[in-house]
Coordinates of C-alpha atoms in Angstrom, one line a residue:
Chain T
M1 CA 18.7 -109.6 -38.1
T2 CA 21.9 -109.3 -40.0
R3 CA 22.4 -109.7 -43.7
S4 CA 25.6 -110.1 -45.6
V5 CA 25.7 -107.4 -48.4
K6 CA 27.7 -108.3 -51.5
M7 CA 30.0 -105.4 -52.1
P8 CA 31.0 -105.0 -55.8
A9 CA 34.7 -104.9 -56.5
S10 CA 36.1 -101.6 -57.7
Y11 CA 39.0 -101.2 -60.2
P12 CA 40.0 -97.5 -60.1
A13 CA 41.6 -95.6 -62.9
I14 CA 45.4 -95.6 -62.8
V15 CA 46.9 -92.0 -62.9
E16 CA 50.5 -91.5 -63.8
N17 CA 52.5 -88.2 -63.7
R18 CA 49.6 -86.4 -61.9
G19 CA 51.9 -83.4 -61.4
G20 CA 52.6 -83.1 -65.2
K21 CA 52.6 -79.5 -66.4
G22 CA 51.7 -80.1 -70.0
R23 CA 48.1 -79.3 -71.3
A24 CA 47.4 -82.9 -72.5
I25 CA 45.5 -85.4 -70.5
L26 CA 46.3 -88.7 -72.2
V27 CA 43.7 -91.5 -71.8
C28 CA 44.1 -95.2 -72.5
E29 CA 40.7 -97.0 -72.0
H30 CA 42.1 -100.2 -73.5
A31 CA 45.5 -100.3 -71.8
S32 CA 45.0 -103.6 -70.0
K33 CA 44.3 -107.3 -70.9
A34 CA 43.8 -108.2 -67.3
I35 CA 40.7 -110.1 -66.4
P36 CA 40.2 -110.1 -62.6
P37 CA 39.6 -113.6 -61.1
R38 CA 35.9 -113.1 -60.4
W39 CA 35.3 -113.2 -64.1
G40 CA 37.5 -116.3 -64.8
D41 CA 38.6 -116.6 -68.4
L42 CA 35.2 -115.6 -69.9
G43 CA 35.3 -118.9 -71.7
L44 CA 38.2 -117.8 -74.0
T45 CA 41.5 -119.4 -74.8
A46 CA 44.8 -118.0 -73.6
A47 CA 45.5 -116.8 -77.2
Q48 CA 42.2 -115.0 -77.4
R49 CA 42.9 -113.3 -74.0
E50 CA 46.2 -112.0 -75.4
A51 CA 44.8 -110.7 -78.7
H52 CA 43.4 -107.3 -79.8
I53 CA 39.9 -108.2 -78.7
A54 CA 41.2 -108.0 -75.1
W55 CA 43.2 -104.7 -75.3
D56 CA 44.8 -102.2 -77.6
I57 CA 48.3 -103.7 -78.1
G58 CA 51.0 -101.2 -77.7
A59 CA 48.8 -98.3 -76.7
L60 CA 49.8 -98.0 -73.1
G61 CA 53.6 -98.1 -74.0
L62 CA 53.0 -95.4 -76.6
A63 CA 51.0 -93.3 -74.2
R64 CA 53.7 -93.5 -71.6
G65 CA 56.3 -92.4 -74.2
L66 CA 54.1 -89.4 -75.0
E67 CA 53.5 -88.7 -71.3
R68 CA 57.2 -88.3 -70.7
R69 CA 57.8 -86.1 -73.8
L70 CA 54.7 -83.9 -73.3
D71 CA 54.9 -83.8 -69.5
A72 CA 51.3 -85.0 -69.7
V73 CA 49.2 -86.8 -67.1
L74 CA 48.1 -90.3 -68.2
V75 CA 44.9 -92.0 -67.0
H76 CA 44.4 -95.6 -68.0
A77 CA 42.0 -98.5 -67.2
P78 CA 43.3 -101.5 -65.3
V79 CA 40.8 -104.1 -66.7
S80 CA 40.4 -105.7 -70.1
R81 CA 37.6 -104.4 -72.4
L82 CA 36.4 -108.0 -72.5
V83 CA 35.0 -107.4 -69.0
Y84 CA 33.7 -103.9 -69.8
D85 CA 34.8 -101.5 -72.5
C86 CA 35.3 -98.2 -70.8
N87 CA 34.9 -96.4 -74.1
R88 CA 31.2 -97.4 -74.3
A89 CA 28.1 -96.3 -72.4
P90 CA 26.4 -99.0 -70.4
D91 CA 23.6 -99.4 -72.9
Q92 CA 25.8 -99.6 -76.0
P93 CA 26.1 -103.2 -77.3
G94 CA 29.9 -103.0 -77.2
A95 CA 30.1 -102.2 -73.5
I96 CA 30.1 -105.9 -72.6
A97 CA 30.5 -107.5 -76.1
E98 CA 29.0 -110.9 -76.7
R99 CA 31.0 -111.0 -79.9
S100 CA 34.2 -109.2 -81.0
E101 CA 35.4 -109.5 -84.6
M102 CA 35.0 -113.3 -85.3
H103 CA 35.1 -114.3 -81.7
Q104 CA 32.2 -115.3 -79.5
I105 CA 32.7 -114.4 -75.8
P106 CA 30.9 -117.1 -73.8
G107 CA 31.3 -115.3 -70.5
N108 CA 29.5 -112.2 -71.8
T109 CA 26.5 -114.1 -73.3
A110 CA 23.0 -113.6 -72.0
L111 CA 24.0 -111.6 -68.9
D112 CA 21.1 -110.4 -66.7
A113 CA 20.6 -106.8 -65.7
A114 CA 22.2 -107.2 -62.3
E115 CA 25.5 -108.6 -63.8
R116 CA 25.6 -105.7 -66.3
A117 CA 25.0 -103.2 -63.5
E118 CA 27.7 -104.9 -61.4
R119 CA 30.3 -104.6 -64.2
T120 CA 29.3 -101.0 -64.8
E121 CA 29.8 -100.2 -61.2
S122 CA 33.0 -102.2 -60.8
V123 CA 34.9 -101.2 -63.9
Y124 CA 33.3 -98.4 -65.9
L125 CA 32.3 -96.1 -63.1
P126 CA 35.6 -96.0 -61.1
F127 CA 37.6 -95.5 -64.3
H128 CA 35.5 -92.5 -65.4
E129 CA 35.4 -91.1 -61.8
G130 CA 39.2 -91.1 -61.7
L131 CA 39.4 -89.4 -65.1
H132 CA 36.7 -86.9 -64.2
A133 CA 38.5 -86.0 -61.0
E134 CA 41.7 -85.3 -62.9
I135 CA 40.0 -83.3 -65.6
T136 CA 38.0 -81.1 -63.2
R137 CA 41.0 -80.5 -61.0
R138 CA 43.0 -79.3 -63.9
I139 CA 40.2 -77.0 -65.1
A140 CA 39.8 -75.6 -61.6
L141 CA 43.6 -74.9 -61.5
G142 CA 43.3 -73.0 -64.7
L143 CA 45.6 -75.4 -66.7
S144 CA 43.4 -75.4 -69.9
P145 CA 43.5 -79.1 -70.3
V146 CA 43.0 -80.9 -73.6
L147 CA 41.9 -84.6 -73.9
V148 CA 43.8 -87.1 -76.1
T149 CA 42.8 -90.7 -76.1
I150 CA 45.3 -93.3 -77.4
H151 CA 44.2 -96.5 -79.2
S152 CA 45.6 -99.1 -81.6
F153 CA 44.0 -101.1 -84.4
T154 CA 44.9 -104.3 -86.2
P155 CA 46.9 -104.5 -89.4
Q156 CA 44.3 -106.8 -90.9
W157 CA 40.6 -106.6 -90.7
H158 CA 38.6 -109.7 -91.7
G159 CA 41.6 -110.9 -93.7
R160 CA 42.3 -107.7 -95.6
P161 CA 45.5 -105.6 -94.9
R162 CA 45.0 -102.0 -93.8
D163 CA 47.2 -99.3 -95.4
L164 CA 46.3 -96.7 -92.8
E165 CA 48.9 -96.2 -90.1
F166 CA 47.5 -93.3 -88.1
G167 CA 43.9 -92.4 -87.6
I168 CA 42.8 -89.1 -86.1
I169 CA 39.2 -89.2 -84.9
H170 CA 36.9 -86.5 -83.7
D171 CA 33.4 -86.1 -82.3
A172 CA 31.3 -82.8 -82.5
D173 CA 34.4 -80.7 -81.8
D174 CA 37.0 -81.1 -84.6
R175 CA 39.5 -78.4 -83.6
L176 CA 42.3 -80.5 -82.1
A177 CA 41.8 -83.3 -84.7
R178 CA 42.3 -80.8 -87.6
A179 CA 45.3 -79.3 -85.8
V180 CA 46.9 -82.7 -85.5
L181 CA 46.2 -83.6 -89.1
A182 CA 47.7 -80.3 -90.3
G183 CA 51.0 -81.2 -88.6
V184 CA 51.1 -84.9 -89.5
A185 CA 53.5 -84.7 -92.6
P186 CA 56.8 -84.6 -90.6
T187 CA 55.8 -87.9 -88.9
G188 CA 55.9 -89.7 -92.3
L189 CA 52.8 -91.7 -91.2
R190 CA 50.0 -92.6 -93.6
A191 CA 47.2 -90.7 -91.8
A192 CA 43.6 -89.9 -92.3
L193 CA 40.7 -88.2 -90.5
N194 CA 38.0 -90.5 -89.0
Q195 CA 39.7 -93.7 -90.1
P196 CA 39.6 -96.7 -89.4
Y197 CA 36.7 -95.7 -87.2
A198 CA 34.5 -92.6 -86.8
A199 CA 32.1 -91.2 -84.2
S200 CA 29.3 -92.9 -86.0
D201 CA 30.8 -96.2 -85.0
D202 CA 30.2 -95.3 -81.3
V203 CA 33.9 -95.0 -80.5
T204 CA 33.9 -91.5 -79.1
H205 CA 32.1 -92.1 -75.8
T206 CA 35.0 -90.8 -73.6
L207 CA 35.2 -87.6 -75.7
K208 CA 31.5 -87.0 -75.4
L209 CA 31.5 -87.7 -71.6
H210 CA 34.5 -85.7 -70.6
A211 CA 35.5 -83.2 -73.2
L212 CA 32.3 -81.9 -74.8
P213 CA 30.6 -80.8 -71.6
Y214 CA 33.6 -78.7 -70.6
G215 CA 34.4 -77.4 -74.1
L216 CA 37.9 -79.0 -73.9
P217 CA 39.7 -79.5 -77.2
N218 CA 39.9 -83.3 -77.8
V219 CA 40.9 -86.0 -80.2
M220 CA 41.1 -89.8 -80.4
L221 CA 44.3 -91.2 -81.9
E222 CA 44.6 -94.7 -83.5
L223 CA 47.9 -96.3 -84.3
R224 CA 48.3 -99.5 -86.4
N225 CA 49.5 -102.0 -83.8
D226 CA 52.2 -103.6 -85.8
L227 CA 54.0 -100.2 -85.6
I228 CA 54.0 -100.2 -81.8
A229 CA 54.4 -103.9 -81.0
T230 CA 57.6 -103.7 -78.9
P231 CA 58.8 -101.2 -76.2
E232 CA 61.5 -100.0 -78.7
A233 CA 58.9 -99.4 -81.4
Q234 CA 56.6 -97.6 -78.9
E235 CA 59.5 -95.3 -77.9
A236 CA 60.3 -94.6 -81.6
M237 CA 56.7 -93.8 -82.3
A238 CA 56.5 -91.5 -79.4
D239 CA 59.5 -89.7 -80.8
R240 CA 57.7 -89.3 -84.1
L241 CA 54.4 -88.2 -82.7
A242 CA 55.3 -86.0 -79.8
P243 CA 56.5 -83.0 -81.9
A244 CA 53.3 -83.2 -84.0
L245 CA 51.1 -83.2 -80.9
A246 CA 53.1 -80.5 -79.2
A247 CA 52.8 -78.3 -82.4
A248 CA 49.1 -79.0 -82.6
L249 CA 48.6 -77.8 -79.0
T250 CA 50.8 -74.8 -79.5
A251 CA 49.4 -73.8 -82.9
G252 CA 45.8 -74.2 -81.7
A253 CA 46.4 -72.7 -78.2
H254 CA 44.8 -69.4 -79.1
E255 CA 41.8 -70.8 -80.9
M256 CA 41.4 -73.7 -78.5
A257 CA 41.4 -71.6 -75.3
G258 CA 38.1 -73.2 -74.6
Chain N
M1 CA 60.5 -87.5 -42.7
T2 CA 56.7 -87.3 -42.2
R3 CA 54.4 -84.7 -43.7
S4 CA 50.9 -83.9 -42.7
V5 CA 48.7 -84.1 -45.7
K6 CA 45.6 -81.8 -45.8
M7 CA 42.7 -84.0 -46.8
P8 CA 40.0 -82.0 -48.5
A9 CA 36.5 -82.5 -47.1
S10 CA 33.9 -84.2 -49.2
Y11 CA 30.2 -83.5 -49.3
P12 CA 28.5 -86.4 -51.2
A13 CA 25.3 -86.2 -53.1
I14 CA 22.2 -87.1 -51.1
V15 CA 20.2 -89.8 -52.9
E16 CA 16.5 -90.5 -51.9
N17 CA 14.2 -93.3 -53.0
R18 CA 17.1 -95.1 -54.8
G19 CA 14.8 -98.0 -55.4
G20 CA 12.2 -95.9 -57.2
K21 CA 10.7 -97.6 -60.3
G22 CA 9.8 -94.4 -62.2
R23 CA 11.9 -93.3 -65.2
A24 CA 12.6 -89.8 -63.8
I25 CA 15.9 -89.0 -62.0
L26 CA 15.1 -85.7 -60.2
V27 CA 18.0 -83.5 -59.5
C28 CA 18.3 -80.5 -57.2
E29 CA 21.7 -78.8 -57.4
H30 CA 20.5 -75.8 -55.3
A31 CA 18.7 -77.7 -52.6
S32 CA 20.7 -76.5 -49.6
K33 CA 21.6 -73.2 -48.0
A34 CA 24.2 -75.0 -45.7
I35 CA 27.7 -73.5 -45.5
P36 CA 30.1 -75.9 -43.8
P37 CA 32.1 -74.4 -41.0
R38 CA 35.4 -74.4 -42.9
W39 CA 34.0 -71.6 -45.1
G40 CA 32.6 -69.6 -42.2
D41 CA 29.8 -67.1 -43.2
L42 CA 31.6 -66.0 -46.5
G43 CA 31.4 -62.5 -45.2
L44 CA 27.6 -62.4 -45.6
T45 CA 24.8 -61.4 -43.2
A46 CA 22.4 -64.0 -41.9
A47 CA 19.7 -62.6 -44.1
Q48 CA 21.8 -63.0 -47.2
R49 CA 22.6 -66.6 -46.2
E50 CA 18.8 -67.3 -46.1
A51 CA 18.1 -65.7 -49.5
H52 CA 17.8 -66.9 -53.0
I53 CA 21.5 -66.2 -53.6
A54 CA 22.2 -69.2 -51.2
W55 CA 19.7 -71.7 -52.6
D56 CA 16.6 -72.3 -54.7
I57 CA 13.9 -71.7 -52.1
G58 CA 11.2 -74.4 -52.2
A59 CA 12.9 -76.5 -54.8
L60 CA 13.8 -79.4 -52.6
G61 CA 10.4 -79.6 -51.1
L62 CA 8.8 -79.6 -54.5
A63 CA 11.3 -82.2 -55.8
R64 CA 10.4 -84.5 -52.8
G65 CA 6.7 -84.1 -53.6
L66 CA 7.4 -85.1 -57.3
E67 CA 9.6 -87.9 -56.1
R68 CA 6.7 -89.5 -54.2
R69 CA 4.2 -89.0 -57.0
L70 CA 6.4 -90.3 -59.8
D71 CA 8.3 -92.9 -57.7
A72 CA 11.4 -91.1 -58.9
V73 CA 14.9 -91.2 -57.4
L74 CA 16.0 -87.8 -56.2
V75 CA 19.6 -86.6 -56.1
H76 CA 20.4 -83.3 -54.3
A77 CA 23.5 -81.4 -53.2
P78 CA 24.1 -80.8 -49.5
V79 CA 26.0 -77.5 -49.8
S80 CA 25.0 -74.0 -50.7
R81 CA 25.8 -72.7 -54.2
L82 CA 27.5 -69.8 -52.4
V83 CA 30.4 -72.2 -51.7
Y84 CA 30.2 -73.9 -55.2
D85 CA 27.3 -73.9 -57.6
C86 CA 27.1 -77.5 -58.7
N87 CA 25.3 -76.5 -61.9
R88 CA 28.5 -74.8 -63.2
A89 CA 31.7 -76.1 -64.6
P90 CA 34.9 -75.2 -62.6
D91 CA 35.9 -72.6 -65.1
Q92 CA 32.5 -70.8 -65.4
P93 CA 32.4 -67.5 -63.5
G94 CA 29.3 -68.6 -61.6
A95 CA 30.9 -71.7 -60.1
I96 CA 32.2 -69.7 -57.2
A97 CA 30.4 -66.4 -57.6
E98 CA 32.1 -63.2 -56.5
R99 CA 28.8 -61.4 -57.0
S100 CA 25.2 -62.7 -57.1
E101 CA 22.5 -60.3 -58.2
M102 CA 23.3 -57.1 -56.1
H103 CA 25.3 -58.9 -53.5
Q104 CA 29.1 -59.0 -53.2
I105 CA 30.3 -62.3 -51.7
P106 CA 33.5 -61.3 -49.7
G107 CA 34.5 -65.0 -49.0
N108 CA 34.6 -65.7 -52.7
T109 CA 36.7 -62.8 -53.8
A110 CA 40.2 -63.1 -55.2
L111 CA 40.5 -66.9 -54.5
D112 CA 43.7 -68.6 -55.6
A113 CA 43.7 -71.6 -57.9
A114 CA 44.3 -74.0 -55.0
E115 CA 41.2 -72.8 -53.1
R116 CA 39.1 -73.1 -56.3
A117 CA 40.5 -76.6 -56.8
E118 CA 39.7 -77.6 -53.2
R119 CA 36.1 -76.4 -53.5
T120 CA 35.7 -78.2 -56.8
E121 CA 37.1 -81.4 -55.2
S122 CA 35.0 -81.1 -52.0
V123 CA 31.6 -80.0 -53.3
Y124 CA 31.3 -80.2 -57.1
L125 CA 33.0 -83.6 -57.7
P126 CA 31.3 -85.7 -55.0
F127 CA 27.9 -84.3 -56.1
H128 CA 28.4 -85.2 -59.7
E129 CA 30.0 -88.6 -58.9
G130 CA 26.9 -89.5 -56.9
L131 CA 24.6 -88.4 -59.7
H132 CA 26.7 -90.2 -62.3
A133 CA 26.7 -93.4 -60.3
E134 CA 22.9 -93.3 -60.1
I135 CA 22.4 -92.5 -63.8
T136 CA 24.8 -95.2 -65.1
R137 CA 23.3 -97.8 -62.7
R138 CA 19.9 -97.2 -64.1
I139 CA 21.1 -97.2 -67.7
A140 CA 22.9 -100.6 -67.0
L141 CA 19.7 -102.0 -65.4
G142 CA 17.8 -101.1 -68.6
L143 CA 15.5 -98.6 -66.8
S144 CA 15.6 -95.9 -69.6
P145 CA 16.1 -93.0 -67.2
V146 CA 15.3 -89.4 -68.0
L147 CA 16.9 -86.4 -66.2
V148 CA 14.7 -83.6 -64.7
T149 CA 16.4 -80.8 -62.7
I150 CA 14.3 -78.7 -60.3
H151 CA 15.0 -75.1 -59.7
S152 CA 13.2 -71.9 -58.5
F153 CA 13.5 -68.3 -59.4
T154 CA 12.7 -65.0 -57.6
P155 CA 9.4 -63.2 -58.2
Q156 CA 11.3 -60.0 -58.7
W157 CA 14.4 -59.3 -60.7
H158 CA 16.2 -56.0 -60.1
G159 CA 13.0 -54.6 -58.7
R160 CA 10.7 -55.7 -61.6
P161 CA 8.0 -58.3 -61.0
R162 CA 8.1 -61.4 -63.1
D163 CA 4.8 -62.7 -64.6
L164 CA 6.3 -66.1 -65.5
E165 CA 5.4 -68.9 -63.1
F166 CA 7.0 -72.0 -64.7
G167 CA 10.0 -72.1 -67.0
I168 CA 10.9 -75.1 -69.1
I169 CA 14.5 -75.1 -70.2
H170 CA 16.4 -77.3 -72.6
D171 CA 19.9 -77.7 -74.0
A172 CA 20.7 -79.3 -77.4
D173 CA 18.1 -82.0 -76.9
D174 CA 14.6 -80.4 -76.6
R175 CA 12.4 -83.6 -76.7
L176 CA 11.4 -83.7 -73.1
A177 CA 11.1 -79.9 -72.8
R178 CA 8.6 -79.8 -75.7
A179 CA 6.7 -82.7 -74.3
V180 CA 6.3 -80.9 -70.9
L181 CA 5.3 -77.7 -72.6
A182 CA 2.7 -79.6 -74.7
G183 CA 1.1 -80.9 -71.5
V184 CA 1.3 -77.7 -69.4
A185 CA -2.3 -76.3 -69.9
P186 CA -4.0 -78.4 -67.2
T187 CA -1.6 -77.0 -64.6
G188 CA -2.9 -73.5 -65.1
L189 CA 0.6 -72.1 -64.8
R190 CA 1.9 -69.3 -66.9
A191 CA 4.7 -71.2 -68.6
A192 CA 7.3 -70.6 -71.3
L193 CA 10.1 -72.3 -73.0
N194 CA 13.7 -71.1 -72.1
Q195 CA 12.5 -68.5 -69.6
P196 CA 13.6 -66.9 -67.2
Y197 CA 16.9 -68.4 -68.3
A198 CA 18.2 -70.3 -71.3
A199 CA 21.2 -72.5 -72.2
S200 CA 23.0 -69.4 -73.4
D201 CA 23.0 -68.2 -69.8
D202 CA 25.2 -71.2 -68.8
V203 CA 22.5 -72.8 -66.7
T204 CA 22.4 -76.2 -68.4
H205 CA 25.7 -77.7 -67.1
T206 CA 24.1 -80.7 -65.4
L207 CA 22.2 -81.5 -68.6
K208 CA 25.3 -81.3 -70.7
L209 CA 27.4 -83.4 -68.3
H210 CA 24.9 -86.2 -67.5
A211 CA 22.1 -86.3 -70.1
L212 CA 23.6 -85.4 -73.5
P213 CA 26.5 -88.0 -73.4
Y214 CA 24.1 -90.8 -72.8
G215 CA 21.3 -89.5 -75.1
L216 CA 18.9 -89.3 -72.1
P217 CA 15.8 -87.1 -72.5
N218 CA 16.2 -84.2 -70.2
V219 CA 14.8 -80.9 -69.0
M220 CA 15.4 -78.2 -66.5
L221 CA 12.3 -76.9 -64.6
E222 CA 12.1 -73.5 -63.0
L223 CA 9.3 -72.5 -60.6
R224 CA 8.7 -69.0 -59.3
N225 CA 9.6 -69.4 -55.6
D226 CA 6.6 -67.4 -54.2
L227 CA 4.4 -70.3 -55.4
I228 CA 6.4 -72.9 -53.4
A229 CA 7.4 -71.0 -50.3
T230 CA 5.8 -73.4 -47.7
P231 CA 5.6 -77.2 -47.3
E232 CA 1.8 -77.0 -48.1
A233 CA 2.4 -74.9 -51.3
Q234 CA 5.2 -77.4 -52.4
E235 CA 2.8 -80.3 -52.0
A236 CA 0.0 -78.4 -53.9
M237 CA 2.5 -77.6 -56.7
A238 CA 3.7 -81.2 -56.9
D239 CA 0.0 -82.2 -57.3
R240 CA -0.4 -79.8 -60.2
L241 CA 2.9 -80.7 -61.9
A242 CA 3.1 -84.5 -61.4
P243 CA 0.4 -85.4 -63.9
A244 CA 1.9 -83.1 -66.5
L245 CA 5.3 -84.7 -66.1
A246 CA 3.9 -88.2 -66.0
A247 CA 2.1 -87.5 -69.3
A248 CA 5.2 -86.0 -70.9
L249 CA 7.1 -89.2 -70.0
T250 CA 4.4 -91.4 -71.3
A251 CA 3.5 -89.5 -74.4
G252 CA 7.2 -89.2 -75.3
A253 CA 8.2 -92.7 -74.2
H254 CA 8.3 -94.1 -77.8
E255 CA 10.2 -91.1 -79.3
M256 CA 12.4 -90.8 -76.3
A257 CA 13.5 -94.4 -76.0
G258 CA 17.0 -93.0 -76.2

């Protein structure tokens, strides 16, 4: 008796500049707005599938600019967070959001456990396996890696403008976040610690999963997306941020040896 | 121009009773004394390669006995800790030990970074990827898993006998450890919390890596290996321990919903 076995698709992490010699491992969980065909359009309009609910606008371009300036490795996810948000554990409500900001997501409503497990296996797991492999390889090679996740946020929230330009977010280990904050003045950005989100908003899953168990210094960076909307703006922002990050890594190198 | 690329070997985690309906995910990082041929005998005698420095004697048999009684899934490593100790991060000295108890391990002496990275990629990474896949699948399916690692320790330590029979060890989350301790009396075992090792001895890497980021209740169990030296003794010990573990999972189910 033969049976056809349904093999789940797999969307591996994309790794760029794997040979980079800098300490930073840059991570972009929300790099992509791509929705693979098996999930159709999730019941959303084309405009919704281009918007912030699908991805962090500008984050990947900024991350690539930082990658080149810091000789960092960059790990990013190839699938939209509308399918699975790789910065959420499988039991967090935001992992497969039924609602994001004001938008209902019909294709994510009333999923059964098997569908949740399939998305976890297809999107979440291969992304984190790829990132885990890169982290552990660098630890084993004695490269003292640090983890920096790159995100963007909307200039308006429920109709109100946000003054913040640069958020620096930490989980239980605040060493790198405080080092970045200490060096932020030359960037000229309006910056704050744990704004516009904080660990209590469940936004630090990647830091918990990959940095804390290994004692790696880590931070989550949030840029207001109107400041990184074009390739030119992303390059300009990378120019402003790279020296501050480099200084934070150097200044903290002794304390942050792990 | 063609180049031959050396592909590292890969020794995946072994998963038994994957369809088990119990909450417990049993883990045995030190299940095997096997040294794959590429690492030869590591410069050790046959007697050394059979001893506790190579594996946790009796742990896998006990874990299998518990697996059947709790309908648990069991994940274990197929390679001796002499090659790579899967319960250690790649930068911990015990990951590839140059010395264990009184024994020098010639094949682990003065390794270069590339060899450390290759062992990490071949042994550590596939074990933890397999365990991670099983954990996240069960979380996504809504099965509320808990993590229980099974170890054994020697009846003598540097020549002195140990009275302890059963150690119950926790990391930052002590919920399940305290629930097991509370139910230990019916087993008749001489038990203690955080003996013969504790988190400060760097023995809780698996708990940190897989349980804490997901908020899963977790505990590391250590049995004195003279009590589980034969298949019959392992079965008898599983009979003694299974009701205590089942009670801890039930008693704590409400508090430990995650």
